[in-house]
Backbone as a ProteinNet text record, in pm:
[ID]
protein_1_A
[PRIMARY]
MTPPAHTLTPTLRQLQQDDLITRTAYAEVPRRVEYGLTSLGHGIHEIVATLIGWAADHHDEIRDHRARAHTLSLNQRPLRRVRICGSNAAHTAPNGCESAGNRSLPAVR
[TERTIARY]
-1427.3	-1298.1	-1291.2	-1229.5	-1245.5	-1122.3	-1101.8	-944.3	-902.1	-766.9	-723.4	-721.7	-765.3	-827	-738.2	-591.6	-523.8	-531.6	-605.7	-649	-826.1	-851.9	-1011.1	-1102.6	-1028.5	-1050.2	-1033.1	-936.8	-865.9	-977.4	-1020	-1131.5	-1248.5	-1272.9	-1413.8	-1415.9	-1336.5	-1319.1	-1316.1	-1274.5	-1255.8	-1368.4	-1451.2	-1582.4	-1710.2	-1653	-1801.3	-1792.2	-1599.9	-1574.2	-1656.6	-1632.3	-1708.4	-1843.4	-1981.3	-2040.2	-2097.5	-2034.6	-2089.6	-2137.1	-2083	-2160.2	-2202.5	-2240.2	-2290.6	-2244.6	-2210.6	-2109.5	-2208.1	-2236.2	-2314.7	-2227.3	-2221.6	-2126.8	-2211	-2245.5	-2319.6	-2261.1	-2272.4	-2204	-2288.8	-2208.6	-2269.3	-2077.1	-2102.7	-1965.4	-1988.2	-2008.4	-1836.9	-1935	-1807.1	-1836.2	-1878.8	-1986.6	-2057.2	-2033.5	-2022.1	-2067.9	-2141.9	-2190.4	-2293.9	-2248.5	-2261.2	-2243.3	-2327.1	-2398.1	-2494.2	-2495.6	-2527.1	-2520.1	-2571.3	-2541.1	-2633.7	-2691.2	-2711	-2813.2	-2702.9	-2616.1	-2523.1	-2437.6	-2424	-2400.9	-2457.7	-2600.9	-2697.6	-2668	-2643.6	-2688.8	-2487.3	-2421	-2281	-2325.6	-2396.3	-2415.6	-2472	-2495.8	-2536.6	-2441.5	-2368.2	-2252.4	-2112.9	-2088	-1966.3	-2042.6	-2162.5	-2232.1	-2122.3	-2195	-2155.5	-2042	-1941.8	-1822.8	-1768.3	-1767.7	-1747.9	-1773.8	-1916.8	-1981.9	-1870.7	-1845.5	-1746	-1617.3	-1584.6	-1413.1	-1498.3	-1564.9	-1532.9	-1604.9	-1663.5	-1686.4	-1569.7	-1465.6	-1297.9	-1190.5	-1261.4	-1084.7	-956.7	-1042.8	-957.1	-907.2	-967.5	-876.9	-798.8	-813	-701.5	-586.1	-626.5	-498.9	-455.8	-464.3	-364.2	-296.1	-364.6	-323.2	-164.8	-177.2	-82.2	11.5	-16	105.3	141.1	78.9	228.8	289.2	198.1	281.7	374.5	340.8	532.1	589.4	588.8	671.7	801.3	648.2	713.4	838.1	797.5	915	985.3	1035.4	1127.3	1212.7	1111.7	1205.1	1274.5	1231	1268.5	1390.1	1421.5	1517.2	1697	1722.3	1851.2	1964.5	2012.8	2148.2	2263.6	2317.1	2464.3	2581.3	2706.3	2759.9	2847.8	2854	2921.4	3089	3153.7	3300.7	3370	3377.5	3482.2	3621.4	3673.3	3812.4	3828.4	3984.4	4059.9	4068.6	4066.5	4137.5	4248.1	4344.1	4477.7	4384.7	4271.1	4278	4234.4	4367.9	4357	4347.5	4241.3	4180.6	4314	4405.6	4524.6	4491	4399.9	4431.5	4322.3	4323	4240.5	4065.4	4054.8	3883.2	3874.7	4009.9	3946.9	3986.6	4019.6	4121.9	4176.1	4313.4	4394.2	4363.3	4505.5	4466	4442.8	4516.6	4507.4	4404.1	4331.4	4280.6	4101.7	4056.1	3952	3886.6	3759.1	3706.9	3515.3	3502.1	3385.3	3275	3135	3015.2	2921.6	2832.6	2734.9	2672.3	2586.4	2495.1	2397.5	2328.8	2243.2	2155.7	2018.1	1925.7	1918.2
-771.1	-836.4	-929.9	-1054.6	-1202	-1187.5	-1178.5	-1206.5	-1345.7	-1368.3	-1458.1	-1550.7	-1679.4	-1853.9	-1786.5	-1816.7	-1842.4	-1731.8	-1641	-1527	-1552.9	-1595.3	-1573.4	-1723.3	-1844.3	-1962	-1977.5	-1904.7	-1846.4	-1775.5	-1647	-1560.5	-1657.3	-1711.7	-1769.9	-1869.6	-1966.7	-2037	-1967.6	-1853.7	-1773.7	-1704.7	-1684.1	-1620.4	-1730.9	-1874.3	-1927.5	-2035.3	-2004	-2042.2	-1950.2	-1755	-1714.7	-1731.7	-1799.7	-1809.6	-1640.4	-1601.5	-1508.7	-1571	-1641.8	-1737.1	-1841.9	-1931	-2054.4	-2100.9	-2246.2	-2271.4	-2382.3	-2419.9	-2541.1	-2615.2	-2760.2	-2778.2	-2897.6	-2854.2	-2955.1	-3101.6	-3198.2	-3272.3	-3327.2	-3166.9	-3168.9	-3177.3	-3170.5	-3164.7	-3074.4	-2952.5	-2882.2	-2886.8	-2876.9	-2833.3	-2733.7	-2693.4	-2548.7	-2561.6	-2459.9	-2413.7	-2307.9	-2294.4	-2137.6	-2108.6	-1952.7	-1899.8	-1775.8	-1835.8	-1749.8	-1647.4	-1546.4	-1520.8	-1559.7	-1598.9	-1623.7	-1474.3	-1464.8	-1448.4	-1276.5	-1378.2	-1261.1	-1200.5	-1249.6	-1206.1	-1096.7	-1126.3	-1021.6	-874.7	-884	-825.7	-713.4	-780.1	-647.5	-597.8	-689.8	-633.7	-538.9	-396	-312.9	-153.8	-223.5	-141.3	-188.7	-283.6	-321.7	-238.7	-305.4	-211.6	-3.6	17.7	160.8	163.7	98	170.6	125.3	41.6	11.8	123.9	201.6	321.8	418.4	447.1	535.7	553.9	431	392.2	444.3	341.2	407.8	556.4	624.4	820.8	861.4	831	902	800.3	701.5	623.9	728	816.7	911.4	1021.9	1030.1	1136.7	1120.3	977.5	832.8	843.6	768.6	719.3	880.6	1031.5	1086.6	1164.2	1128.9	1172.1	1052.7	949.5	854.6	900.3	912.3	960.5	1072.4	1150.9	1313.6	1246.9	1175	1119.1	1055	982.5	883.9	1017.1	1051.5	1170.4	1262.8	1298.1	1339.3	1268.5	1169	1097.5	1028	1030.2	1025.8	1153.5	1292.8	1383.9	1411.1	1395.7	1377.7	1325.6	1229.3	1164.4	1195.5	1186.9	1296	1243	1353.7	1373.2	1250.3	1256.4	1159.9	1183.4	1202.2	1171.1	1062.3	1046.7	940.1	948.9	857.6	864.9	726.8	768.3	657.1	630.5	542.4	549.9	458.3	481.7	414.3	306.5	216.9	100.8	17.8	94.4	69.9	100.6	182.1	233.1	116.4	101.1	-16.8	4.3	160.8	205.7	232.1	313.2	304.3	496.7	581	696.6	728.7	819.6	846.7	835.9	930.4	862.5	740.5	685.6	549.7	460.3	614.9	627.5	692.3	665.1	696.4	813	939.1	1052.3	1113.9	1023.6	1022.4	951.9	844.1	787.3	841.1	876.2	923	1041.1	1085	1155.4	1177.6	1325.8	1317.4	1351.3	1300.4	1294.4	1353.5	1435	1497.7	1427.8	1516	1456.3	1374.2	1266.2	1207.6	1148.4	1091.8	1119.7	908.5
-2524.7	-2537.6	-2392.2	-2390.9	-2352.4	-2280.5	-2169.9	-2114.1	-2132.1	-2143.6	-2150.9	-2025.7	-2094.3	-2030.2	-1883.1	-1905	-1733.5	-1655.4	-1688.6	-1631.2	-1524	-1663.3	-1633.9	-1558.7	-1597.4	-1488.4	-1372.9	-1316.7	-1181.2	-1073.1	-1163.4	-1144	-1114.5	-1222.8	-1165.8	-1084.5	-1084.9	-950.5	-844	-824.8	-690.2	-688.4	-758	-757.8	-732.1	-771.7	-725	-631.8	-552.1	-404.2	-299.7	-379.5	-306.4	-305.9	-380.1	-379.5	-464.4	-484.1	-614.1	-749.5	-762.2	-917.5	-918.6	-990.5	-1031.2	-1136.3	-1117.6	-1254.8	-1303.1	-1429.7	-1496.1	-1596.2	-1607.3	-1734.7	-1793.2	-1894.4	-1986.5	-2016.4	-2058	-2112.7	-2248.7	-2341.1	-2453.8	-2533.1	-2658.3	-2718	-2863.8	-2892.3	-2765.3	-2655.4	-2538.2	-2439.5	-2376.5	-2325.2	-2295.7	-2104.7	-2055.4	-1897.9	-1944.2	-1825.3	-1820.9	-1695.4	-1680.1	-1546.9	-1493.4	-1354.6	-1293.8	-1189.8	-1175.7	-1032.1	-888.6	-801.3	-690.1	-651.4	-527.1	-494.7	-415.1	-331.3	-315.7	-450.3	-544.9	-608.8	-699.8	-712.3	-733.9	-647.3	-531.8	-405.5	-455.1	-544.1	-579	-714.3	-786.8	-898.4	-938.9	-911.9	-900.2	-871	-704	-718.8	-791.3	-844	-950.3	-1119.3	-1128.7	-1283.1	-1231.8	-1095.8	-1082.3	-1159.1	-1108.5	-1058.6	-1213.7	-1306.2	-1409.5	-1500.8	-1484.8	-1556.2	-1532.4	-1377	-1370	-1445.3	-1406.3	-1473.6	-1657.7	-1671.8	-1874.5	-1863.6	-1761.7	-1775.1	-1790.8	-1684	-1648.2	-1700.1	-1788.1	-1846.3	-1930.7	-1996.9	-2071.1	-1955.3	-1932.1	-1793.5	-1686.7	-1661.8	-1512.8	-1667.7	-1794.1	-1865.9	-1913.9	-1879.3	-1943.2	-1813	-1685.9	-1548.4	-1560.9	-1641.7	-1538.5	-1659.8	-1753.8	-1889.5	-1835.3	-1751	-1727.9	-1604.9	-1514.9	-1430.8	-1436.2	-1550.4	-1575.3	-1663	-1750.1	-1798	-1655.5	-1572.3	-1502.6	-1350.9	-1344.3	-1250.2	-1358.9	-1524.5	-1604.4	-1563.3	-1587.9	-1598.2	-1456.1	-1303.9	-1236.7	-1188.5	-1244.5	-1267	-1227	-1124.8	-1080.2	-1200.4	-1245.3	-1330	-1239.7	-1382.3	-1307.3	-1462.2	-1361	-1468.5	-1491	-1605.4	-1694	-1729.4	-1635.6	-1638.7	-1790.3	-1879.4	-1932.3	-1976.6	-1920.8	-1866	-1993.7	-2055.6	-2134.8	-2111	-2196	-2182.2	-2093.3	-2072.9	-1966.2	-1820.2	-1810	-1677.9	-1592.9	-1536.6	-1400	-1281.2	-1254.4	-1108.4	-1061	-1140.5	-1063.7	-1028.6	-1142.2	-1026.3	-972.5	-846.2	-740.4	-786.7	-882.3	-970.5	-1045.7	-1055.4	-1138.3	-1209.9	-1313.4	-1397.5	-1435.3	-1557.7	-1540.4	-1644.2	-1615.5	-1647.9	-1820.4	-1899.4	-2011.5	-2133.2	-2039.6	-2098	-2077.3	-1962.8	-1957.5	-2030.7	-2035	-2048.2	-2020.3	-1958.3	-1908.6	-2042.2	-1988.2	-2118.1	-2034.3	-2114.1	-2040.1	-1964.7	-1846.5	-1703.5	-1864.5	-1781.2	-1840.6	-1741.5	-1762.8	-1691.1	-1696.7
[MASK]
+++++++++++++++++++++++++++++++++++++++++++++++++++++++++++++++++++++++++++++++++++++++++++++++++++++++++++++

């Protein structure tokens, strides 16, 4: 999967500025550009390859943990009681609603 150009281009420019890659543009139609690793880039290649392999090996586990954490965070939000005031409620009662036009709904998250 190729990243979108609006994220790929700045990333490649930054890698080039950091002297991790070289960029060679050819005067051809269609336009052709080649990127290669510098000696500094080769030095980090094995580390990055190992990290990518680790992420691939643990992808499902990490995804499951994220889904579980998201579900827990939704379930741990505090309950709050919702009060609906009648249309004539002008915040005249102490609780902010006129007594004839208010009702409480069950607690929601």
